[in-house]
Amino acid sequence: MKAFNIHTFAIKNLKRRKFRTGVLAFSIALIVSVLVFGFSFIGSVGLGIKRASDRLGSDLIVVPVGARGYAEEVLLESKVKSFYMDKGLVERVKKVEGVDEVTYQTYLATLQGLCCDIPEATVVAFNQDSDFIVMPWLTKAIGRRLQKNEAIVGHESSLNIGLGLMDAVLFGARFTLLGALEKSGTGLDNAIFISDENVEEILRKGKSPLKPDQVSIIFVRVKSGYDPYNVGRAIEGEIVEADVVARTDIGKDTINALKDINMIFSITVFMASVLSALLAWAIFSATVNERLREAGIMRALGARESHIMRLFLTEVLIIGCIGSICGAVMGTALSVLLAKSFTLFKNLPVDLTVWDRLILGAAGFAAGTGICITGALAPIQRIKKMEPLFVIKGDAA
Amino acid sequence: MTQLVLKNVSKTYLVGDDRIDAVNDISLGIEKGEFLSIVGHSGSGKTTLLSIIGGIAKPSSGTVLFEGDDIYSLDGDRLSKYRCEKIGFIFQFASLFQNLTSVENVMLPVVFKARRDKTAGDEKKAVELLGMVGLGDRVNAYPSQLSGGQQRRVAIARAFMNDPGLILADEPTGDLDEETEAEMMRLFAGMNEERGITFVMVTHNTELARQCKRQMRMGQGFQVP
């Protein structure tokens, strides 16, 4: 015979009431899955935006006045946008106090059939001498600089995962595709990267609206000891035709919009949690009423209050754990399966790491088990305090 | 040696606005190794008195001394320990747990022991006890697979599991046929003689009561001469 103790006794009690156990476990699973599912999205957007902006490795971005939203769409959402400012601004930014390193990129939008033979994408022309954004990725991928008429694509580019790597005509010039970069988690994962040495030829072919000496975005690293916000304000003060966005403010509008959704969602989850706790209370109140005599007999046989508590708590814990684990798995699976089904999240970098998902799952598990215990605690407290003879005779029921 | 002493024990219940005096001013001494029967009509307070002795119903007044200790002055855990290790209860009604097998039901008091010796061979002992009550072949049967009499015998076996010094039996042979009843009474007598276990047995059956070394009669909560 297997060991016989309070825990095996608790399991046997649960098996005796399969339907009731199942209903409570299922309700806990539902609430936990909603919790994990919802917070996966809310959390992943916030984390995704933060990680994407961190991976860019720039403290500030400088864009043409009014183009801040476009820049975020390119950097976070992989949208194809063109916006330009005078290249002379690069030198002016460099001179602002507190600026350490500066590099720039020029974004060109491809149009299949007009200039290019690939579907719509952003072509990023970057300066390999000053760059600190793409070069680390490039070095990792091919270990050398790009030559003229060479290109490399982002990890999520259709040329990597859809059409396959091949040579491509971009703005009238033929480019050799060398390979794909590793996933960066930024909107640039969908872009095609070329050296800015090619810009001159692109201008000459006249297949792009780009004008000579124009760039789209300037990335700035500030010197150690300088506050990026102060440096950003200084840049905006010096250069009126530019907007500056600090790294921590990238995607702020999206995050603010999500705050409202988050609040609505949190209130809903809270109310559902209260309902689940009430369900646990109702089910355990019924269970306790049914088992008053059993508890009385156990007390007469020598069970301490702590034994009764442990027995019922073990039952609650098992239900809570089973429900919470199922809920965490269901919630995670739903969030993975539906990750790109919501318009709001479609283009955002919403991938969570395994570690993130484990933390969310653990939080869901703790919440589900906690809800179950909270609901069942009062009935359990009631049963353990009763005088055994009363409950045995049924007077307490 | 006096094992159990009851001094002016009374128990009053309130049922709604009605006051029910279930036990009235009972004083009693029980020697170790005694076999006492308590007889009386329904509602005479026998079961309440047994419950007071067993530590499951606190008297409204009076004291219960077991081996010199006032059991109701003990804290909750020590009172539970008393119930677990000193007392063996045989209830008037079906008291088995439906989801436990016979052997598990018998082993239940061991689960509640403060210091459980895991090498003690609890299962072996439980099986032996079931054999002693004639159920050696039903150790893995669930209560629903046993007759009322067989269930009663499992409950009797359970009462002996923790080697108690005092057995409190409330109509212990109520569901048993005459032959099995006689067999159980022989078992009780054997335990009483050989192991010196004290028995306090509540019964309606005057014939059974006469088999006991000492009798006590109750009526309307009072001890009747």
Coordinates of C-alpha atoms in Angstrom, one line a residue:
Chain A
M1 CA 0.0 0.0 0.0
K2 CA 1.2 3.5 -0.8
A3 CA 2.0 5.8 2.2
F4 CA -1.2 6.9 3.9
N5 CA -1.2 10.3 5.3
I6 CA -3.1 13.6 5.3
H7 CA -2.1 14.4 1.7
T8 CA -3.1 11.0 0.3
F9 CA -6.3 11.3 2.3
A10 CA -6.9 14.8 0.7
I11 CA -6.4 13.4 -2.8
K12 CA -8.9 10.6 -2.1
N13 CA -11.4 13.2 -0.9
L14 CA -11.0 15.2 -4.2
K15 CA -11.4 12.0 -6.3
R16 CA -14.7 11.3 -4.4
R17 CA -16.1 14.6 -5.7
K18 CA -14.7 14.8 -9.2
F19 CA -17.4 17.1 -10.6
R20 CA -17.1 19.7 -7.9
T21 CA -13.3 19.5 -8.0
G22 CA -13.4 19.9 -11.7
V23 CA -15.8 22.9 -11.7
L24 CA -13.6 24.8 -9.2
A25 CA -10.3 23.8 -11.0
F26 CA -11.8 24.9 -14.3
S27 CA -13.0 28.3 -13.0
I28 CA -9.5 28.9 -11.6
A29 CA -8.0 27.8 -14.9
L30 CA -10.2 30.2 -16.7
I31 CA -9.3 33.2 -14.5
V32 CA -5.6 32.4 -14.6
S33 CA -5.7 32.0 -18.4
V34 CA -7.4 35.4 -18.8
L35 CA -4.8 36.9 -16.4
V36 CA -1.8 35.4 -18.2
F37 CA -3.2 36.0 -21.6
G38 CA -4.0 39.7 -20.9
F39 CA -0.8 40.5 -19.1
S40 CA 1.2 38.7 -21.7
F41 CA 0.0 41.3 -24.2
I42 CA 0.1 44.3 -22.0
G43 CA 3.5 43.3 -20.6
S44 CA 5.0 42.2 -23.9
V45 CA 4.2 45.6 -25.6
G46 CA 5.8 47.6 -22.8
L47 CA 8.8 45.2 -22.6
G48 CA 9.0 44.9 -26.4
I49 CA 9.2 48.6 -26.9
K50 CA 11.7 49.0 -24.1
R51 CA 13.9 46.2 -25.4
A52 CA 13.7 47.5 -29.0
S53 CA 14.7 51.0 -28.0
D54 CA 17.5 49.6 -25.8
R55 CA 18.8 47.4 -28.7
L56 CA 19.0 50.4 -30.9
G57 CA 21.8 51.5 -28.6
S58 CA 21.1 55.2 -29.0
D59 CA 20.3 57.6 -26.2
L60 CA 18.5 60.0 -28.4
I61 CA 17.0 60.1 -31.9
V62 CA 16.8 63.2 -33.9
V63 CA 14.1 63.4 -36.6
P64 CA 12.6 66.2 -38.8
V65 CA 10.0 68.3 -37.0
G66 CA 6.7 66.4 -36.9
A67 CA 8.2 63.1 -37.9
R68 CA 8.5 61.6 -34.5
G69 CA 5.5 59.3 -35.1
Y70 CA 6.9 58.2 -38.4
A71 CA 10.3 57.3 -36.8
E72 CA 8.6 55.3 -34.1
E73 CA 6.6 53.5 -36.8
V74 CA 9.7 52.6 -38.6
L75 CA 11.8 51.6 -35.6
L76 CA 9.1 49.8 -33.6
E77 CA 6.4 48.8 -36.0
S78 CA 8.3 48.0 -39.3
K79 CA 6.1 50.4 -41.2
V80 CA 7.5 51.7 -44.5
K81 CA 7.9 55.5 -44.2
S82 CA 10.0 58.2 -45.8
F83 CA 10.9 61.4 -44.0
Y84 CA 13.9 63.5 -44.6
M85 CA 15.9 66.4 -43.2
D86 CA 19.1 68.2 -44.2
K87 CA 22.2 66.2 -43.7
G88 CA 24.0 69.3 -42.4
L89 CA 22.1 68.8 -39.1
V90 CA 24.4 65.8 -38.4
E91 CA 27.3 68.2 -37.9
R92 CA 25.3 70.7 -35.9
V93 CA 24.1 67.9 -33.6
K94 CA 27.7 66.8 -33.1
K95 CA 28.6 70.2 -31.8
V96 CA 26.0 70.2 -29.0
E97 CA 27.5 69.9 -25.6
G98 CA 27.2 66.4 -24.1
V99 CA 26.9 64.6 -27.5
D100 CA 29.4 61.8 -27.7
E101 CA 28.7 59.9 -30.9
V102 CA 26.4 60.6 -33.9
T103 CA 25.3 58.5 -36.8
Y104 CA 22.5 58.7 -39.3
Q105 CA 20.3 56.6 -41.5
T106 CA 18.3 57.4 -44.6
Y107 CA 15.1 55.5 -45.2
L108 CA 13.9 54.7 -48.7
A109 CA 10.6 53.1 -49.5
T110 CA 10.6 50.5 -52.2
L111 CA 7.7 50.2 -54.7
Q112 CA 7.4 47.0 -56.6
G113 CA 7.3 47.6 -60.4
L114 CA 8.3 51.3 -60.2
C115 CA 11.8 51.3 -58.7
C116 CA 12.3 47.9 -57.4
D117 CA 11.6 44.2 -58.0
I118 CA 10.7 43.4 -54.4
P119 CA 7.6 44.0 -52.3
E120 CA 7.2 47.2 -50.3
A121 CA 10.0 47.5 -47.7
T122 CA 12.2 50.1 -46.0
V123 CA 15.7 50.3 -47.4
V124 CA 18.0 51.6 -44.7
A125 CA 21.1 53.4 -46.1
F126 CA 23.6 53.8 -43.2
N127 CA 27.0 55.2 -42.8
Q128 CA 29.4 52.4 -41.9
D129 CA 32.1 54.7 -40.6
S130 CA 30.0 56.3 -37.9
D131 CA 27.4 53.6 -37.3
F132 CA 26.8 52.1 -33.9
I133 CA 23.4 50.7 -34.6
V134 CA 23.6 48.2 -37.5
M135 CA 27.4 47.5 -37.5
P136 CA 27.3 45.3 -34.4
W137 CA 24.6 43.2 -36.1
L138 CA 26.4 43.2 -39.4
T139 CA 29.7 42.1 -37.8
K140 CA 27.9 39.2 -36.2
A141 CA 26.2 38.2 -39.4
I142 CA 29.0 38.4 -42.0
G143 CA 32.0 39.7 -40.1
R144 CA 32.8 42.5 -42.6
R145 CA 31.5 45.8 -44.0
L146 CA 29.1 45.9 -46.9
Q147 CA 30.6 46.8 -50.2
K148 CA 28.9 48.9 -52.8
N149 CA 25.8 47.1 -54.4
E150 CA 25.7 44.7 -51.5
A151 CA 22.8 44.4 -49.2
I152 CA 21.8 42.4 -46.1
V153 CA 18.2 41.9 -44.9
G154 CA 16.6 42.0 -41.5
H155 CA 15.6 38.7 -39.9
E156 CA 11.9 39.1 -40.6
S157 CA 12.3 40.5 -44.1
S158 CA 10.2 38.8 -46.7
L159 CA 13.4 38.3 -48.6
N160 CA 14.6 36.1 -45.8
I161 CA 11.5 34.2 -44.7
G162 CA 9.2 34.6 -47.7
L163 CA 10.8 35.0 -51.1
G164 CA 14.2 33.6 -50.3
L165 CA 17.5 35.3 -50.6
M166 CA 18.3 36.4 -54.1
D167 CA 19.7 39.4 -55.9
A168 CA 17.4 42.3 -56.1
V169 CA 17.0 45.5 -58.1
L170 CA 16.6 48.4 -55.7
F171 CA 16.0 51.9 -57.2
G172 CA 17.3 50.8 -60.6
A173 CA 20.5 49.3 -59.2
R174 CA 21.2 45.6 -58.8
F175 CA 22.2 44.5 -55.3
T176 CA 23.6 41.2 -54.1
L177 CA 22.0 40.0 -51.0
L178 CA 24.6 38.6 -48.6
G179 CA 22.3 37.1 -46.0
A180 CA 20.2 38.0 -43.1
L181 CA 20.9 39.7 -39.8
E182 CA 20.0 38.0 -36.5
K183 CA 16.7 39.0 -35.0
S184 CA 17.0 42.4 -33.2
G185 CA 13.4 42.7 -31.9
T186 CA 13.1 46.1 -33.5
G187 CA 11.1 47.4 -36.4
L188 CA 14.3 47.3 -38.5
D189 CA 14.0 43.5 -38.6
N190 CA 11.9 43.9 -41.8
A191 CA 14.3 46.3 -43.5
I192 CA 17.0 45.9 -46.1
F193 CA 20.3 47.5 -45.3
I194 CA 22.7 49.0 -47.7
S195 CA 25.8 51.2 -47.3
D196 CA 25.2 55.0 -47.9
E197 CA 27.8 54.8 -50.6
N198 CA 25.0 53.7 -52.8
V199 CA 22.9 56.8 -52.3
E200 CA 24.7 58.7 -54.9
E201 CA 23.8 56.1 -57.6
I202 CA 20.2 55.9 -56.4
L203 CA 19.9 59.7 -56.8
R204 CA 21.4 59.5 -60.2
K205 CA 18.9 56.8 -61.3
G206 CA 16.1 59.1 -60.1
K207 CA 13.9 56.3 -58.9
S208 CA 13.5 57.7 -55.3
P209 CA 12.0 60.9 -54.0
L210 CA 15.2 61.4 -52.0
K211 CA 17.1 64.6 -52.7
P212 CA 20.9 65.1 -52.4
D213 CA 22.3 65.6 -48.8
Q214 CA 19.2 64.4 -47.0
V215 CA 19.0 61.9 -44.1
S216 CA 16.0 60.5 -42.2
I217 CA 17.2 60.1 -38.7
I218 CA 20.2 60.9 -36.5
F219 CA 21.1 58.6 -33.6
V220 CA 22.9 60.2 -30.7
R221 CA 24.9 58.7 -27.9
V222 CA 25.5 61.2 -25.0
K223 CA 28.7 61.4 -23.0
S224 CA 28.9 59.6 -19.7
G225 CA 27.6 61.8 -16.9
Y226 CA 25.2 63.8 -19.1
D227 CA 21.5 63.5 -18.8
P228 CA 20.0 62.5 -22.2
Y229 CA 17.0 64.7 -21.5
N230 CA 19.1 67.8 -21.0
V231 CA 21.2 67.0 -24.1
G232 CA 18.0 66.4 -26.0
R233 CA 16.6 69.8 -24.9
A234 CA 19.9 71.4 -25.9
I235 CA 19.7 69.9 -29.3
E236 CA 16.1 71.1 -29.8
G237 CA 17.2 74.5 -28.6
E238 CA 20.0 74.7 -31.1
I239 CA 18.1 73.1 -34.0
V240 CA 14.6 74.2 -34.4
E241 CA 13.9 72.1 -37.5
A242 CA 14.4 68.9 -35.5
D243 CA 12.5 66.9 -32.9
V244 CA 14.4 64.9 -30.3
V245 CA 13.1 61.7 -28.7
A246 CA 14.9 60.1 -25.7
R247 CA 15.3 56.4 -25.7
T248 CA 13.0 56.0 -22.7
D249 CA 10.3 58.0 -24.5
I250 CA 10.2 55.9 -27.6
G251 CA 6.8 54.3 -28.0
K252 CA 5.5 56.4 -25.1
D253 CA 2.2 57.2 -26.9
T254 CA 1.5 53.5 -27.5
I255 CA 2.3 52.7 -23.9
N256 CA 0.0 55.5 -22.7
A257 CA -2.7 54.2 -24.9
L258 CA -2.2 50.8 -23.4
K259 CA -2.5 52.1 -19.9
D260 CA -6.2 52.6 -20.4
I261 CA -6.6 49.2 -21.8
N262 CA -4.5 47.9 -19.0
M263 CA -6.8 49.5 -16.4
I264 CA -10.0 48.2 -18.0
F265 CA -8.5 44.8 -18.2
S266 CA -7.2 44.9 -14.6
I267 CA -10.6 45.9 -13.3
T268 CA -12.2 43.1 -15.3
V269 CA -9.7 40.6 -14.0
F270 CA -10.1 41.8 -10.4
M271 CA -13.9 41.4 -10.6
A272 CA -13.5 37.9 -12.2
S273 CA -11.0 37.0 -9.4
V274 CA -13.5 38.1 -6.7
L275 CA -16.2 35.9 -8.5
S276 CA -13.8 33.0 -8.5
A277 CA -13.0 33.5 -4.8
L278 CA -16.7 33.6 -4.1
L279 CA -17.1 30.4 -6.1
A280 CA -14.4 28.7 -4.0
W281 CA -16.1 30.0 -0.9
A282 CA -19.5 28.6 -2.0
I283 CA -18.0 25.3 -3.0
F284 CA -16.0 24.9 0.2
S285 CA -18.9 26.1 2.3
A286 CA -21.0 23.3 0.8
T287 CA -18.2 20.8 1.2
V288 CA -17.6 21.8 4.8
N289 CA -21.3 21.5 5.6
E290 CA -21.4 18.1 4.1
R291 CA -18.3 17.0 5.9
L292 CA -19.0 18.4 9.4
R293 CA -19.6 14.9 10.8
E294 CA -16.4 13.6 9.1
A295 CA -14.4 16.5 10.7
G296 CA -16.0 15.7 14.1
I297 CA -15.1 12.1 13.8
M298 CA -11.5 13.0 12.9
R299 CA -11.3 15.3 15.9
A300 CA -12.7 12.5 18.1
L301 CA -10.0 10.2 16.7
G302 CA -7.4 12.6 17.8
A303 CA -7.0 15.1 14.8
R304 CA -5.7 18.5 15.9
E305 CA -7.2 21.7 14.5
S306 CA -4.0 21.9 12.4
H307 CA -4.8 18.4 10.9
I308 CA -8.2 19.5 9.8
M309 CA -6.8 22.7 8.4
R310 CA -4.0 20.8 6.6
L311 CA -6.4 18.3 5.1
F312 CA -8.8 21.0 3.7
L313 CA -5.9 23.3 2.7
T314 CA -4.2 20.4 0.8
E315 CA -7.5 19.9 -1.1
V316 CA -7.7 23.6 -1.9
L317 CA -4.1 23.8 -2.9
I318 CA -4.4 20.8 -5.2
I319 CA -7.4 22.3 -6.9
G320 CA -5.7 25.7 -7.0
C321 CA -2.5 24.3 -8.4
I322 CA -4.1 22.1 -11.0
G323 CA -6.4 25.0 -12.1
S324 CA -3.6 27.5 -12.1
I325 CA -1.1 25.3 -14.0
C326 CA -3.8 24.6 -16.7
G327 CA -4.7 28.3 -16.8
A328 CA -1.1 29.4 -17.1
V329 CA -0.5 27.0 -20.0
M330 CA -3.8 27.9 -21.7
G331 CA -3.1 31.7 -21.3
T332 CA 0.4 31.4 -22.6
A333 CA -0.7 29.2 -25.5
L334 CA -3.5 31.7 -26.4
S335 CA -1.1 34.7 -26.2
V336 CA 1.4 32.9 -28.5
L337 CA -1.3 31.7 -31.0
L338 CA -3.0 35.1 -31.1
A339 CA 0.1 37.3 -30.8
K340 CA -0.3 38.9 -34.2
S341 CA -4.1 38.7 -34.5
F342 CA -4.8 42.1 -32.9
T343 CA -4.4 45.2 -35.0
L344 CA -2.9 47.1 -32.1
F345 CA -0.1 44.6 -31.7
K346 CA 0.3 43.5 -35.3
N347 CA 3.5 45.4 -36.0
L348 CA 4.9 45.9 -32.5
P349 CA 7.8 43.8 -31.2
V350 CA 5.8 41.8 -28.8
D351 CA 7.9 38.7 -28.4
L352 CA 8.4 37.7 -24.8
T353 CA 11.3 35.6 -23.7
V354 CA 10.9 32.2 -22.1
W355 CA 11.9 33.8 -18.8
D356 CA 9.2 36.5 -19.2
R357 CA 6.6 33.9 -19.9
L358 CA 7.8 31.8 -16.9
I359 CA 7.5 34.9 -14.6
L360 CA 4.0 35.6 -16.0
G361 CA 3.0 31.9 -15.6
A362 CA 4.4 31.9 -12.0
A363 CA 2.4 35.1 -11.2
G364 CA -0.7 33.6 -12.7
F365 CA -0.1 30.4 -10.7
A366 CA 0.3 32.4 -7.5
A367 CA -2.8 34.5 -8.2
G368 CA -5.0 31.4 -9.0
T369 CA -3.8 29.5 -6.0
G370 CA -4.2 32.6 -3.8
I371 CA -7.8 33.2 -5.1
C372 CA -8.7 29.6 -4.3
I373 CA -7.2 29.7 -0.8
T374 CA -8.8 33.1 0.0
G375 CA -12.2 31.8 -1.0
A376 CA -11.9 28.6 1.0
L377 CA -10.3 29.9 4.1
A378 CA -13.4 31.1 5.9
P379 CA -15.3 27.8 5.7
I380 CA -12.2 25.9 6.7
Q381 CA -11.6 28.1 9.7
R382 CA -15.2 27.5 10.7
I383 CA -15.0 23.7 10.6
K384 CA -11.8 23.4 12.6
K385 CA -13.2 25.5 15.5
M386 CA -16.4 23.5 16.1
E387 CA -16.9 21.3 19.1
P388 CA -16.6 17.7 17.8
L389 CA -19.7 16.4 19.6
F390 CA -21.9 19.1 18.0
V391 CA -20.8 18.3 14.5
I392 CA -20.9 14.6 15.0
K393 CA -24.5 14.8 16.2
G394 CA -25.3 17.3 13.4
D395 CA -26.4 20.1 15.7
A396 CA -24.0 22.5 14.0
A397 CA -25.2 21.9 10.5
Chain B
M1 CA -5.4 2.7 40.5
T2 CA -8.1 5.2 39.6
Q3 CA -7.7 6.0 36.0
L4 CA -10.7 8.3 35.5
V5 CA -12.5 10.6 37.9
L6 CA -15.5 12.7 37.1
K7 CA -16.4 15.3 39.7
N8 CA -19.8 17.0 39.6
V9 CA -19.9 16.9 35.8
S10 CA -22.9 18.6 34.1
K11 CA -23.6 19.5 30.5
T12 CA -26.3 21.9 29.4
Y13 CA -27.2 22.6 25.8
L14 CA -29.2 25.5 24.5
V15 CA -31.5 24.6 21.6
G16 CA -33.0 27.8 20.6
D17 CA -34.4 29.2 23.8
D18 CA -34.7 25.8 25.4
R19 CA -32.2 24.7 28.0
I20 CA -31.5 21.0 27.9
D21 CA -29.6 19.5 30.9
A22 CA -28.1 16.5 29.2
V23 CA -25.9 15.5 32.1
N24 CA -26.5 16.5 35.7
D25 CA -23.9 16.5 38.4
I26 CA -22.4 13.1 37.8
S27 CA -19.5 12.0 39.9
L28 CA -17.7 8.8 39.1
G29 CA -14.4 7.0 39.5
I30 CA -13.2 4.3 37.1
E31 CA -10.4 2.1 38.0
K32 CA -7.8 1.0 35.4
G33 CA -8.8 -2.3 33.8
E34 CA -12.5 -1.8 34.7
F35 CA -15.3 -2.8 32.3
L36 CA -18.2 -0.4 33.0
S37 CA -21.5 -0.4 31.2
I38 CA -23.8 2.7 31.2
V39 CA -27.4 1.8 30.6
G40 CA -30.4 4.0 30.2
H41 CA -33.2 5.1 27.9
S42 CA -32.7 7.3 24.8
G43 CA -32.0 10.8 25.9
S44 CA -30.8 9.8 29.3
G45 CA -27.4 11.5 28.7
K46 CA -25.3 8.3 28.1
T47 CA -23.7 9.5 24.9
T48 CA -23.1 13.0 26.2
L49 CA -21.4 11.6 29.2
L50 CA -19.2 9.3 27.1
S51 CA -18.3 12.3 24.9
I52 CA -17.4 14.3 28.0
I53 CA -15.1 11.5 29.1
G54 CA -13.7 11.3 25.5
G55 CA -12.7 14.9 25.4
I56 CA -15.1 15.9 22.6
A57 CA -17.7 17.8 24.6
K58 CA -16.7 20.2 27.2
P59 CA -18.8 20.0 30.4
S60 CA -20.7 23.1 31.5
S61 CA -19.3 22.5 35.0
G62 CA -17.3 19.9 36.9
T63 CA -14.0 18.3 36.1
V64 CA -12.8 15.2 34.3
L65 CA -9.5 13.8 35.5
F66 CA -7.7 11.2 33.5
E67 CA -4.7 9.8 35.3
G68 CA -4.7 12.8 37.5
D69 CA -4.9 15.4 34.7
D70 CA -7.9 17.7 34.2
I71 CA -8.4 17.0 30.5
Y72 CA -10.4 20.2 29.9
S73 CA -7.7 22.4 31.3
L74 CA -5.4 21.1 28.5
D75 CA -4.8 23.2 25.5
G76 CA -6.3 22.2 22.1
D77 CA -3.3 20.2 20.9
R78 CA -2.8 18.3 24.2
L79 CA -6.5 17.5 24.4
S80 CA -6.3 16.1 20.8
K81 CA -3.2 14.1 21.9
Y82 CA -5.3 12.7 24.8
R83 CA -8.1 11.7 22.4
C84 CA -5.6 10.2 19.9
E85 CA -3.3 8.3 22.2
K86 CA -5.3 7.5 25.4
I87 CA -8.8 7.0 24.1
G88 CA -10.3 4.6 21.5
F89 CA -13.8 5.7 20.3
I90 CA -16.4 3.4 18.9
F91 CA -19.3 5.5 17.7
Q92 CA -23.0 4.7 17.8
F93 CA -23.4 5.4 14.0
A94 CA -21.5 4.5 10.9
S95 CA -18.3 6.5 11.3
L96 CA -16.1 5.2 8.5
F97 CA -14.8 7.4 5.7
Q98 CA -16.4 6.2 2.5
N99 CA -13.3 7.0 0.3
L100 CA -10.9 5.0 2.5
T101 CA -10.5 1.2 2.4
S102 CA -11.0 -0.8 5.6
V103 CA -7.2 -0.8 6.3
E104 CA -7.0 2.9 5.7
N105 CA -9.9 3.6 8.0
V106 CA -8.2 1.6 10.7
M107 CA -4.9 3.4 10.2
L108 CA -6.5 6.8 10.4
P109 CA -5.8 7.5 14.2
V110 CA -2.1 6.9 13.5
V111 CA -2.1 9.7 11.0
F112 CA -3.1 12.1 13.8
K113 CA -0.4 10.9 16.2
A114 CA 1.9 13.6 17.3
R115 CA 5.1 11.5 16.8
R116 CA 4.4 8.9 14.2
D117 CA 7.0 6.2 14.1
K118 CA 7.1 5.3 10.4
T119 CA 8.9 2.0 11.0
A120 CA 6.2 0.8 13.3
G121 CA 4.5 -1.2 10.7
D122 CA 1.1 0.6 10.9
E123 CA -0.3 -1.2 8.0
K124 CA 0.7 -4.7 9.4
K125 CA -0.9 -3.8 12.7
A126 CA -4.1 -2.5 11.0
V127 CA -4.4 -5.7 9.0
E128 CA -3.9 -7.8 12.2
L129 CA -6.7 -5.8 13.9
L130 CA -9.0 -6.4 11.0
G131 CA -8.1 -10.1 11.2
M132 CA -9.0 -9.9 14.9
V133 CA -12.5 -8.7 14.1
G134 CA -12.9 -11.3 11.4
L135 CA -12.3 -9.1 8.4
G136 CA -8.8 -10.3 7.4
D137 CA -10.1 -10.9 3.9
R138 CA -11.7 -7.5 3.5
V139 CA -8.8 -5.2 4.2
N140 CA -9.0 -3.4 0.8
A141 CA -12.8 -3.2 0.7
Y142 CA -14.5 0.2 0.8
P143 CA -17.3 0.8 3.3
S144 CA -19.8 0.7 0.5
Q145 CA -18.7 -2.9 -0.2
L146 CA -19.2 -4.0 3.4
S147 CA -22.4 -4.8 5.4
G148 CA -23.5 -2.6 8.3
G149 CA -22.1 -5.2 10.7
Q150 CA -18.8 -5.4 8.9
Q151 CA -18.5 -1.6 8.9
R152 CA -19.1 -1.6 12.7
R153 CA -16.3 -4.2 13.1
V154 CA -13.9 -2.0 11.1
A155 CA -14.8 0.8 13.5
I156 CA -14.1 -1.5 16.4
A157 CA -10.7 -2.4 15.0
R158 CA -9.9 1.3 14.5
A159 CA -10.5 2.0 18.2
F160 CA -7.6 -0.3 19.1
M161 CA -5.1 1.1 16.6
N162 CA -3.2 3.5 18.9
D163 CA -3.2 1.1 21.8
P164 CA -5.4 3.2 24.0
G165 CA -5.8 2.8 27.7
L166 CA -9.5 3.5 27.6
I167 CA -12.1 2.4 25.1
L168 CA -15.3 4.4 24.9
A169 CA -17.9 2.3 23.1
D170 CA -21.3 3.8 22.3
E171 CA -23.7 0.9 21.4
P172 CA -20.8 -1.0 19.8
T173 CA -22.7 -4.0 18.8
G174 CA -25.8 -2.2 17.6
D175 CA -25.6 -3.5 13.9
L176 CA -24.3 -6.9 14.7
D177 CA -26.1 -10.3 14.6
E178 CA -26.1 -12.2 17.9
E179 CA -23.2 -14.4 17.0
T180 CA -21.0 -11.6 16.0
E181 CA -22.1 -9.5 18.9
A182 CA -21.0 -12.4 21.2
E183 CA -17.7 -12.6 19.4
M184 CA -17.1 -8.9 19.8
M185 CA -17.9 -9.0 23.5
R186 CA -15.4 -11.9 23.9
L187 CA -12.9 -9.7 22.1
F188 CA -13.6 -6.8 24.4
A189 CA -13.4 -9.0 27.4
G190 CA -10.1 -10.5 26.2
M191 CA -8.6 -7.0 25.6
N192 CA -9.8 -6.0 29.0
E193 CA -8.4 -9.1 30.8
E194 CA -5.2 -9.5 28.8
R195 CA -4.1 -6.0 28.1
G196 CA -5.8 -4.3 31.0
I197 CA -7.6 -1.9 28.7
T198 CA -10.5 0.0 30.5
F199 CA -13.8 -0.2 28.8
V200 CA -16.8 2.2 29.2
M201 CA -19.6 0.9 27.1
V202 CA -23.0 2.6 26.6
T203 CA -25.8 0.2 25.7
H204 CA -29.5 -0.3 25.7
N205 CA -29.0 -4.0 26.0
T206 CA -29.3 -5.0 29.7
E207 CA -28.1 -8.5 28.8
L208 CA -24.9 -7.1 27.4
A209 CA -24.6 -4.7 30.4
R210 CA -24.8 -7.7 32.7
Q211 CA -21.7 -9.1 31.1
C212 CA -19.7 -6.1 32.3
K213 CA -17.9 -6.0 35.6
R214 CA -19.8 -2.9 36.7
Q215 CA -22.9 -1.2 35.7
M216 CA -24.1 2.4 35.9
R217 CA -27.7 3.5 35.2
M218 CA -28.7 6.9 33.9
G219 CA -32.0 8.6 33.6
Q220 CA -32.7 12.2 32.5
G221 CA -29.1 13.2 32.8
F222 CA -28.8 11.9 36.4
Q223 CA -27.0 8.8 37.7
V224 CA -29.8 6.4 38.9
P225 CA -29.0 4.1 41.8

